[in-house]
PDB file of C-alpha atoms in Angstrom:
ATOM      1  CA  UNK A   1      -0.149  -0.001  -0.115  1.00 90.00           C
ATOM      2  CA  UNK A   2       2.859   2.187   0.716  1.00 90.00           C
ATOM      3  CA  UNK A   3       4.175   1.833  -2.695  1.00 91.00           C
ATOM      4  CA  UNK A   4       0.832   2.461  -4.468  1.00 94.00           C
ATOM      5  CA  UNK A   5       0.553   5.755  -2.203  1.00 95.00           C
ATOM      6  CA  UNK A   6       3.857   6.978  -3.257  1.00 94.00           C
ATOM      7  CA  UNK A   7       3.295   6.290  -6.873  1.00 95.00           C
ATOM      8  CA  UNK A   8      -0.142   8.341  -6.697  1.00 95.00           C
ATOM      9  CA  UNK A   9       1.831  11.193  -4.966  1.00 96.00           C
ATOM     10  CA  UNK A  10       4.448  11.203  -7.418  1.00 94.00           C
ATOM     11  CA  UNK A  11       2.014  11.245 -10.395  1.00 93.00           C
ATOM     12  CA  UNK A  12       0.148  14.331  -8.903  1.00 93.00           C
ATOM     13  CA  UNK A  13       2.601  16.633  -7.384  1.00 94.00           C
ATOM     14  CA  UNK A  14       6.125  17.911  -8.522  1.00 93.00           C
ATOM     15  CA  UNK A  15       9.063  16.273  -7.200  1.00 90.00           C
ATOM     16  CA  UNK A  16      10.426  17.959  -4.075  1.00 89.00           C
ATOM     17  CA  UNK A  17       7.391  19.740  -3.150  1.00 93.00           C
ATOM     18  CA  UNK A  18       6.626  19.726   0.550  1.00 95.00           C
ATOM     19  CA  UNK A  19       3.010  18.683   0.927  1.00 97.00           C
ATOM     20  CA  UNK A  20       0.385  19.124   3.750  1.00 97.00           C
ATOM     21  CA  UNK A  21      -0.636  15.594   4.763  1.00 98.00           C
ATOM     22  CA  UNK A  22      -3.517  14.676   6.984  1.00 97.00           C
ATOM     23  CA  UNK A  23      -3.617  11.095   8.330  1.00 97.00           C
ATOM     24  CA  UNK A  24      -6.969  10.327   9.868  1.00 96.00           C
ATOM     25  CA  UNK A  25      -6.789   7.190  11.984  1.00 94.00           C
ATOM     26  CA  UNK A  26      -3.118   7.319  12.032  1.00 95.00           C
ATOM     27  CA  UNK A  27      -2.779   4.352  14.438  1.00 94.00           C
ATOM     28  CA  UNK A  28       0.807   3.982  15.449  1.00 94.00           C
ATOM     29  CA  UNK A  29       1.967   6.486  12.863  1.00 95.00           C
ATOM     30  CA  UNK A  30       3.616   4.329  10.318  1.00 94.00           C
ATOM     31  CA  UNK A  31       2.312   6.101   7.214  1.00 95.00           C
ATOM     32  CA  UNK A  32       2.607   9.302   8.867  1.00 96.00           C
ATOM     33  CA  UNK A  33       6.179   8.853   9.873  1.00 96.00           C
ATOM     34  CA  UNK A  34       6.977   7.553   6.375  1.00 96.00           C
ATOM     35  CA  UNK A  35       5.550  10.679   4.782  1.00 97.00           C
ATOM     36  CA  UNK A  36       7.431  13.058   7.462  1.00 97.00           C
ATOM     37  CA  UNK A  37      10.685  11.439   6.709  1.00 96.00           C
ATOM     38  CA  UNK A  38       9.977  12.079   3.016  1.00 95.00           C
ATOM     39  CA  UNK A  39      10.020  15.784   3.872  1.00 95.00           C
ATOM     40  CA  UNK A  40       6.203  16.468   4.092  1.00 97.00           C
ATOM     41  CA  UNK A  41       4.373  18.410   6.859  1.00 97.00           C
ATOM     42  CA  UNK A  42       1.979  15.693   8.533  1.00 98.00           C
ATOM     43  CA  UNK A  43      -0.961  15.925  10.766  1.00 97.00           C
ATOM     44  CA  UNK A  44      -2.006  12.728  12.530  1.00 96.00           C
ATOM     45  CA  UNK A  45      -5.383  12.310  14.035  1.00 95.00           C
ATOM     46  CA  UNK A  46      -6.150   9.527  16.229  1.00 95.00           C
ATOM     47  CA  UNK A  47      -8.677   8.699  19.169  1.00 93.00           C
ATOM     48  CA  UNK A  48      -7.089   5.702  20.930  1.00 93.00           C
ATOM     49  CA  UNK A  49      -4.760   6.839  23.664  1.00 95.00           C
ATOM     50  CA  UNK A  50      -2.572   3.805  23.502  1.00 96.00           C
ATOM     51  CA  UNK A  51      -2.019   4.121  19.733  1.00 95.00           C
ATOM     52  CA  UNK A  52      -1.358   7.901  20.280  1.00 96.00           C
ATOM     53  CA  UNK A  53       1.279   6.931  22.989  1.00 96.00           C
ATOM     54  CA  UNK A  54       2.994   4.523  20.601  1.00 96.00           C
ATOM     55  CA  UNK A  55       2.926   7.122  17.694  1.00 97.00           C
ATOM     56  CA  UNK A  56       4.564   9.775  20.138  1.00 96.00           C
ATOM     57  CA  UNK A  57       7.098   7.464  21.219  1.00 96.00           C
ATOM     58  CA  UNK A  58       8.037   6.548  17.641  1.00 96.00           C
ATOM     59  CA  UNK A  59       8.138  10.264  16.809  1.00 96.00           C
ATOM     60  CA  UNK A  60      10.461  11.044  19.668  1.00 95.00           C
ATOM     61  CA  UNK A  61      13.108   8.622  18.308  1.00 96.00           C
ATOM     62  CA  UNK A  62      13.257  10.425  15.045  1.00 96.00           C
ATOM     63  CA  UNK A  63      15.667  13.295  14.312  1.00 95.00           C
ATOM     64  CA  UNK A  64      14.720  16.910  15.103  1.00 95.00           C
ATOM     65  CA  UNK A  65      13.873  17.865  11.661  1.00 94.00           C
ATOM     66  CA  UNK A  66      11.336  15.093  11.334  1.00 95.00           C
ATOM     67  CA  UNK A  67       9.762  15.614  14.605  1.00 95.00           C
ATOM     68  CA  UNK A  68       9.139  19.367  13.646  1.00 96.00           C
ATOM     69  CA  UNK A  69       7.439  18.069  10.470  1.00 96.00           C
ATOM     70  CA  UNK A  70       4.663  15.987  12.405  1.00 97.00           C
ATOM     71  CA  UNK A  71       2.145  16.951  14.902  1.00 95.00           C
ATOM     72  CA  UNK A  72      -0.603  14.663  16.475  1.00 95.00           C
ATOM     73  CA  UNK A  73      -4.224  15.736  17.315  1.00 93.00           C
ATOM     74  CA  UNK A  74      -6.585  13.653  19.193  1.00 92.00           C
ATOM     75  CA  UNK A  75      -9.955  13.082  17.443  1.00 88.00           C
ATOM     76  CA  UNK A  76     -11.986  10.397  15.613  1.00 82.00           C
ATOM     77  CA  UNK A  77     -11.901  12.005  12.083  1.00 79.00           C
ATOM     78  CA  UNK A  78     -15.511  13.271  12.129  1.00 79.00           C
ATOM     79  CA  UNK A  79     -14.561  16.543  13.616  1.00 79.00           C
ATOM     80  CA  UNK A  80     -12.096  17.715  10.719  1.00 82.00           C
ATOM     81  CA  UNK A  81     -14.056  20.909  10.358  1.00 71.00           C
ATOM     82  CA  UNK A  82     -13.603  21.818  13.797  1.00 75.00           C
ATOM     83  CA  UNK A  83      -9.861  21.407  13.696  1.00 82.00           C
ATOM     84  CA  UNK A  84      -8.960  22.426  10.133  1.00 92.00           C
ATOM     85  CA  UNK A  85      -9.922  24.999   7.522  1.00 93.00           C
ATOM     86  CA  UNK A  86     -11.255  24.002   3.958  1.00 93.00           C
ATOM     87  CA  UNK A  87      -8.440  23.346   1.694  1.00 95.00           C
ATOM     88  CA  UNK A  88      -6.001  22.850   4.426  1.00 95.00           C
ATOM     89  CA  UNK A  89      -4.336  19.677   3.011  1.00 97.00           C
ATOM     90  CA  UNK A  90      -2.855  18.327  -0.266  1.00 97.00           C
ATOM     91  CA  UNK A  91      -3.072  14.705   0.685  1.00 98.00           C
ATOM     92  CA  UNK A  92      -5.504  13.059   3.189  1.00 97.00           C
ATOM     93  CA  UNK A  93      -5.149   9.430   4.133  1.00 97.00           C
ATOM     94  CA  UNK A  94      -8.014   7.525   5.915  1.00 97.00           C
ATOM     95  CA  UNK A  95      -6.761   3.900   6.366  1.00 96.00           C
ATOM     96  CA  UNK A  96      -8.593   1.329   8.083  1.00 93.00           C
ATOM     97  CA  UNK A  97     -11.120   3.658   9.527  1.00 94.00           C
ATOM     98  CA  UNK A  98     -14.465   3.502   7.627  1.00 94.00           C
ATOM     99  CA  UNK A  99     -15.020  -0.171   8.829  1.00 93.00           C
ATOM    100  CA  UNK A 100     -15.601   1.307  12.153  1.00 91.00           C
ATOM    101  CA  UNK A 101     -18.088   3.965  11.100  1.00 91.00           C
ATOM    102  CA  UNK A 102     -21.812   3.140  10.730  1.00 88.00           C
ATOM    103  CA  UNK A 103     -22.448   5.796   8.096  1.00 89.00           C
ATOM    104  CA  UNK A 104     -19.311   6.880   6.423  1.00 91.00           C
ATOM    105  CA  UNK A 105     -20.747   9.499   3.970  1.00 91.00           C
ATOM    106  CA  UNK A 106     -20.408  12.480   6.509  1.00 90.00           C
ATOM    107  CA  UNK A 107     -16.896  11.487   7.304  1.00 93.00           C
ATOM    108  CA  UNK A 108     -15.720  11.301   3.909  1.00 94.00           C
ATOM    109  CA  UNK A 109     -17.561  14.785   2.947  1.00 93.00           C
ATOM    110  CA  UNK A 110     -15.754  16.277   5.735  1.00 93.00           C
ATOM    111  CA  UNK A 111     -12.407  14.912   4.456  1.00 95.00           C
ATOM    112  CA  UNK A 112     -13.277  16.328   1.154  1.00 94.00           C
ATOM    113  CA  UNK A 113     -13.839  19.550   2.395  1.00 93.00           C
ATOM    114  CA  UNK A 114     -10.418  20.031   4.051  1.00 95.00           C
ATOM    115  CA  UNK A 115      -8.717  19.037   0.816  1.00 96.00           C
ATOM    116  CA  UNK A 116      -7.097  21.551  -1.470  1.00 96.00           C
ATOM    117  CA  UNK A 117      -8.210  21.627  -5.185  1.00 95.00           C
ATOM    118  CA  UNK A 118      -6.411  18.735  -6.964  1.00 95.00           C
ATOM    119  CA  UNK A 119      -5.656  17.073  -3.625  1.00 97.00           C
ATOM    120  CA  UNK A 120      -5.503  13.347  -3.133  1.00 97.00           C
ATOM    121  CA  UNK A 121      -7.705  11.292  -0.980  1.00 98.00           C
ATOM    122  CA  UNK A 122      -6.348   7.718  -0.013  1.00 98.00           C
ATOM    123  CA  UNK A 123      -8.669   5.286   1.581  1.00 98.00           C
ATOM    124  CA  UNK A 124      -8.152   1.805   2.872  1.00 97.00           C
ATOM    125  CA  UNK A 125     -11.391  -0.219   3.285  1.00 97.00           C
ATOM    126  CA  UNK A 126     -12.523  -3.881   3.833  1.00 96.00           C
ATOM    127  CA  UNK A 127     -13.584  -5.276   0.514  1.00 97.00           C
ATOM    128  CA  UNK A 128     -17.428  -5.836   0.706  1.00 97.00           C
ATOM    129  CA  UNK A 129     -17.277  -7.710  -2.510  1.00 96.00           C
ATOM    130  CA  UNK A 130     -15.090 -10.541  -1.255  1.00 96.00           C
ATOM    131  CA  UNK A 131     -16.113 -11.256   2.195  1.00 96.00           C
ATOM    132  CA  UNK A 132     -16.906 -14.895   1.307  1.00 96.00           C
ATOM    133  CA  UNK A 133     -13.415 -15.664   0.243  1.00 95.00           C
ATOM    134  CA  UNK A 134     -11.675 -15.981   3.720  1.00 91.00           C
ATOM    135  CA  UNK A 135     -14.339 -18.499   5.311  1.00 93.00           C
ATOM    136  CA  UNK A 136     -14.303 -20.158   2.083  1.00 94.00           C
ATOM    137  CA  UNK A 137     -10.706 -20.717   1.735  1.00 91.00           C
ATOM    138  CA  UNK A 138     -10.764 -21.845   5.435  1.00 90.00           C
ATOM    139  CA  UNK A 139     -13.563 -24.453   4.842  1.00 93.00           C
ATOM    140  CA  UNK A 140     -16.152 -22.519   6.650  1.00 94.00           C
ATOM    141  CA  UNK A 141     -18.935 -23.109   4.153  1.00 96.00           C
ATOM    142  CA  UNK A 142     -21.613 -21.700   6.379  1.00 95.00           C
ATOM    143  CA  UNK A 143     -19.613 -18.785   6.976  1.00 93.00           C
ATOM    144  CA  UNK A 144     -18.995 -18.258   3.269  1.00 95.00           C
ATOM    145  CA  UNK A 145     -22.554 -18.636   2.241  1.00 96.00           C
ATOM    146  CA  UNK A 146     -23.613 -16.000   4.776  1.00 95.00           C
ATOM    147  CA  UNK A 147     -20.946 -13.731   3.654  1.00 95.00           C
ATOM    148  CA  UNK A 148     -22.451 -13.464   0.298  1.00 95.00           C
ATOM    149  CA  UNK A 149     -25.409 -11.437   1.544  1.00 93.00           C
ATOM    150  CA  UNK A 150     -24.023  -9.010   4.031  1.00 94.00           C
ATOM    151  CA  UNK A 151     -21.258  -6.390   4.403  1.00 94.00           C
ATOM    152  CA  UNK A 152     -20.724  -6.851   7.957  1.00 93.00           C
ATOM    153  CA  UNK A 153     -17.814  -9.138   9.322  1.00 89.00           C
ATOM    154  CA  UNK A 154     -16.045 -10.028  12.444  1.00 83.00           C
ATOM    155  CA  UNK A 155     -12.579  -8.379  12.662  1.00 80.00           C
ATOM    156  CA  UNK A 156      -9.398  -9.752  14.372  1.00 73.00           C
ATOM    157  CA  UNK A 157     -10.405  -8.237  17.640  1.00 73.00           C
ATOM    158  CA  UNK A 158     -13.701 -10.044  17.648  1.00 79.00           C
ATOM    159  CA  UNK A 159     -15.728  -6.865  16.668  1.00 81.00           C
ATOM    160  CA  UNK A 160     -18.629  -6.791  14.166  1.00 88.00           C
ATOM    161  CA  UNK A 161     -17.527  -4.316  11.555  1.00 92.00           C
ATOM    162  CA  UNK A 162     -18.373  -2.982   8.111  1.00 95.00           C
ATOM    163  CA  UNK A 163     -16.966  -3.527   4.730  1.00 97.00           C
ATOM    164  CA  UNK A 164     -17.471  -1.448   1.627  1.00 97.00           C
ATOM    165  CA  UNK A 165     -18.478  -2.288  -1.950  1.00 97.00           C
ATOM    166  CA  UNK A 166     -16.448  -0.655  -4.707  1.00 97.00           C
ATOM    167  CA  UNK A 167     -19.605   0.493  -6.665  1.00 97.00           C
ATOM    168  CA  UNK A 168     -20.900   2.320  -3.596  1.00 96.00           C
ATOM    169  CA  UNK A 169     -17.693   3.981  -2.507  1.00 96.00           C
ATOM    170  CA  UNK A 170     -17.137   4.956  -6.316  1.00 97.00           C
ATOM    171  CA  UNK A 171     -20.495   6.706  -6.114  1.00 96.00           C
ATOM    172  CA  UNK A 172     -19.886   8.550  -2.919  1.00 96.00           C
ATOM    173  CA  UNK A 173     -16.367   9.726  -4.041  1.00 96.00           C
ATOM    174  CA  UNK A 174     -18.135  11.233  -7.152  1.00 96.00           C
ATOM    175  CA  UNK A 175     -20.738  12.989  -4.927  1.00 95.00           C
ATOM    176  CA  UNK A 176     -18.299  14.585  -2.702  1.00 95.00           C
ATOM    177  CA  UNK A 177     -16.278  16.082  -5.563  1.00 95.00           C
ATOM    178  CA  UNK A 178     -13.270  13.778  -5.151  1.00 96.00           C
ATOM    179  CA  UNK A 179     -13.990  11.114  -7.960  1.00 96.00           C
ATOM    180  CA  UNK A 180     -12.123   7.701  -7.952  1.00 97.00           C
ATOM    181  CA  UNK A 181      -8.793   8.048  -9.973  1.00 96.00           C
ATOM    182  CA  UNK A 182      -7.238   4.720  -9.169  1.00 97.00           C
ATOM    183  CA  UNK A 183      -7.767   1.623  -7.027  1.00 98.00           C
ATOM    184  CA  UNK A 184      -5.692  -1.320  -5.999  1.00 98.00           C
ATOM    185  CA  UNK A 185      -6.264  -4.600  -4.225  1.00 98.00           C
ATOM    186  CA  UNK A 186      -4.415  -5.272  -0.839  1.00 97.00           C
ATOM    187  CA  UNK A 187      -3.679  -8.637   0.722  1.00 95.00           C
ATOM    188  CA  UNK A 188      -4.719 -10.826  -2.379  1.00 96.00           C
ATOM    189  CA  UNK A 189      -2.750 -13.807  -1.316  1.00 94.00           C
ATOM    190  CA  UNK A 190      -1.936 -13.375   2.284  1.00 93.00           C
ATOM    191  CA  UNK A 191      -5.158 -12.641   4.097  1.00 90.00           C
ATOM    192  CA  UNK A 192      -5.325 -15.914   5.630  1.00 86.00           C
ATOM    193  CA  UNK A 193      -1.859 -15.728   7.068  1.00 86.00           C
ATOM    194  CA  UNK A 194      -1.869 -15.605  10.860  1.00 83.00           C
ATOM    195  CA  UNK A 195      -0.819 -12.081  11.953  1.00 79.00           C
ATOM    196  CA  UNK A 196       1.919 -13.296  14.267  1.00 84.00           C
ATOM    197  CA  UNK A 197       3.553 -15.380  11.405  1.00 87.00           C
ATOM    198  CA  UNK A 198       7.230 -14.601  10.815  1.00 89.00           C
ATOM    199  CA  UNK A 199       8.139 -12.901   7.761  1.00 87.00           C
ATOM    200  CA  UNK A 200       9.329 -15.572   5.017  1.00 89.00           C
ATOM    201  CA  UNK A 201      12.741 -15.809   3.629  1.00 91.00           C
ATOM    202  CA  UNK A 202      11.347 -14.819   0.272  1.00 93.00           C
ATOM    203  CA  UNK A 203       9.549 -11.434   1.618  1.00 93.00           C
ATOM    204  CA  UNK A 204      10.770  -9.318  -1.411  1.00 93.00           C
ATOM    205  CA  UNK A 205       9.031 -11.966  -3.975  1.00 96.00           C
ATOM    206  CA  UNK A 206       5.958 -12.093  -1.737  1.00 95.00           C
ATOM    207  CA  UNK A 207       5.649  -8.317  -2.035  1.00 94.00           C
ATOM    208  CA  UNK A 208       6.261  -8.011  -5.612  1.00 95.00           C
ATOM    209  CA  UNK A 209       3.568 -10.963  -6.359  1.00 96.00           C
ATOM    210  CA  UNK A 210       0.976  -8.867  -3.944  1.00 96.00           C
ATOM    211  CA  UNK A 211       1.807  -5.660  -5.605  1.00 95.00           C
ATOM    212  CA  UNK A 212       1.348  -7.110  -9.031  1.00 96.00           C
ATOM    213  CA  UNK A 213      -1.772  -8.895  -8.077  1.00 97.00           C
ATOM    214  CA  UNK A 214      -3.118  -5.601  -6.433  1.00 97.00           C
ATOM    215  CA  UNK A 215      -3.180  -3.737  -9.628  1.00 96.00           C
ATOM    216  CA  UNK A 216      -4.279  -6.643 -12.057  1.00 97.00           C
ATOM    217  CA  UNK A 217      -7.628  -7.802 -12.854  1.00 97.00           C
ATOM    218  CA  UNK A 218      -9.190 -10.297 -11.741  1.00 97.00           C
ATOM    219  CA  UNK A 219      -7.112 -10.663  -8.770  1.00 97.00           C
ATOM    220  CA  UNK A 220      -7.422  -7.162  -7.220  1.00 98.00           C
ATOM    221  CA  UNK A 221     -11.404  -7.587  -7.210  1.00 97.00           C
ATOM    222  CA  UNK A 222     -10.938 -10.438  -4.520  1.00 97.00           C
ATOM    223  CA  UNK A 223      -8.328  -8.787  -2.349  1.00 97.00           C
ATOM    224  CA  UNK A 224      -9.344  -8.587   1.437  1.00 96.00           C
ATOM    225  CA  UNK A 225      -8.773  -4.822   1.410  1.00 97.00           C
ATOM    226  CA  UNK A 226      -9.172  -1.999  -1.306  1.00 98.00           C
ATOM    227  CA  UNK A 227      -6.981   0.996  -1.693  1.00 98.00           C
ATOM    228  CA  UNK A 228      -8.997   3.717  -3.393  1.00 98.00           C
ATOM    229  CA  UNK A 229      -7.470   7.130  -4.362  1.00 97.00           C
ATOM    230  CA  UNK A 230      -9.657  10.137  -5.275  1.00 97.00           C
ATOM    231  CA  UNK A 231      -8.729  13.386  -6.402  1.00 96.00           C
ATOM    232  CA  UNK A 232     -10.486  16.622  -5.441  1.00 95.00           C
ATOM    233  CA  UNK A 233     -12.099  18.158  -8.502  1.00 88.00           C
ATOM    234  CA  UNK A 234     -10.411  15.435 -10.671  1.00 72.00           C
ATOM    235  CA  UNK A 235     -12.125  13.393 -13.498  1.00 69.00           C
ATOM    236  CA  UNK A 236     -13.207   9.820 -12.725  1.00 66.00           C
ATOM    237  CA  UNK A 237     -11.178   6.918 -13.660  1.00 66.00           C
ATOM    238  CA  UNK A 238     -12.151   5.288 -17.017  1.00 54.00           C
TER     239      UNK A 238
END
């Protein structure tokens, strides 16, 4: 996903330009720190105190120049209008957040509002069109059959959360003035791998295969996650 994001940023903005980045639901700050290290001004928004502490600890270990380029705001992403002015950011990230929001449209509209014209919106969502794949590959036939008719699933923490369908999000992005520009699959081959599994010896080959599948039909359509990129005021993808 980081490679996909870098590709989209490089294709939209001049090389060397310092971008204003908002990362909503930044978690431990992995993507935020990556972009701060690349020279951008990054604002991370997170509501979980434990994750904020982890992000602050990681930031404290960075050189002063990087620490100065990143700030952390406590919030849940639905109050962007309170914290930020319209057009404040060139790039807005919202990764792994929509599945925890019962009604995502207001959140997405708020994110579009704080994007500058031509700005990039990066979303990472659970793929609502492929929910039957994981239980099916695990031999849970009842679970696979049930998953065809729902967009609700149980996450790794045992919580019932929500998935999004590509067609619905495409319409939503068009409606908020940030039409879909590009989309990718994430975790095509590796979704059933246990989260605590050790990295394989051939990790580079695994990542290359995942990246290739994530941009190739029909594989990307059955990925566990979808990475969608919209452009504020842009034209929809063909």
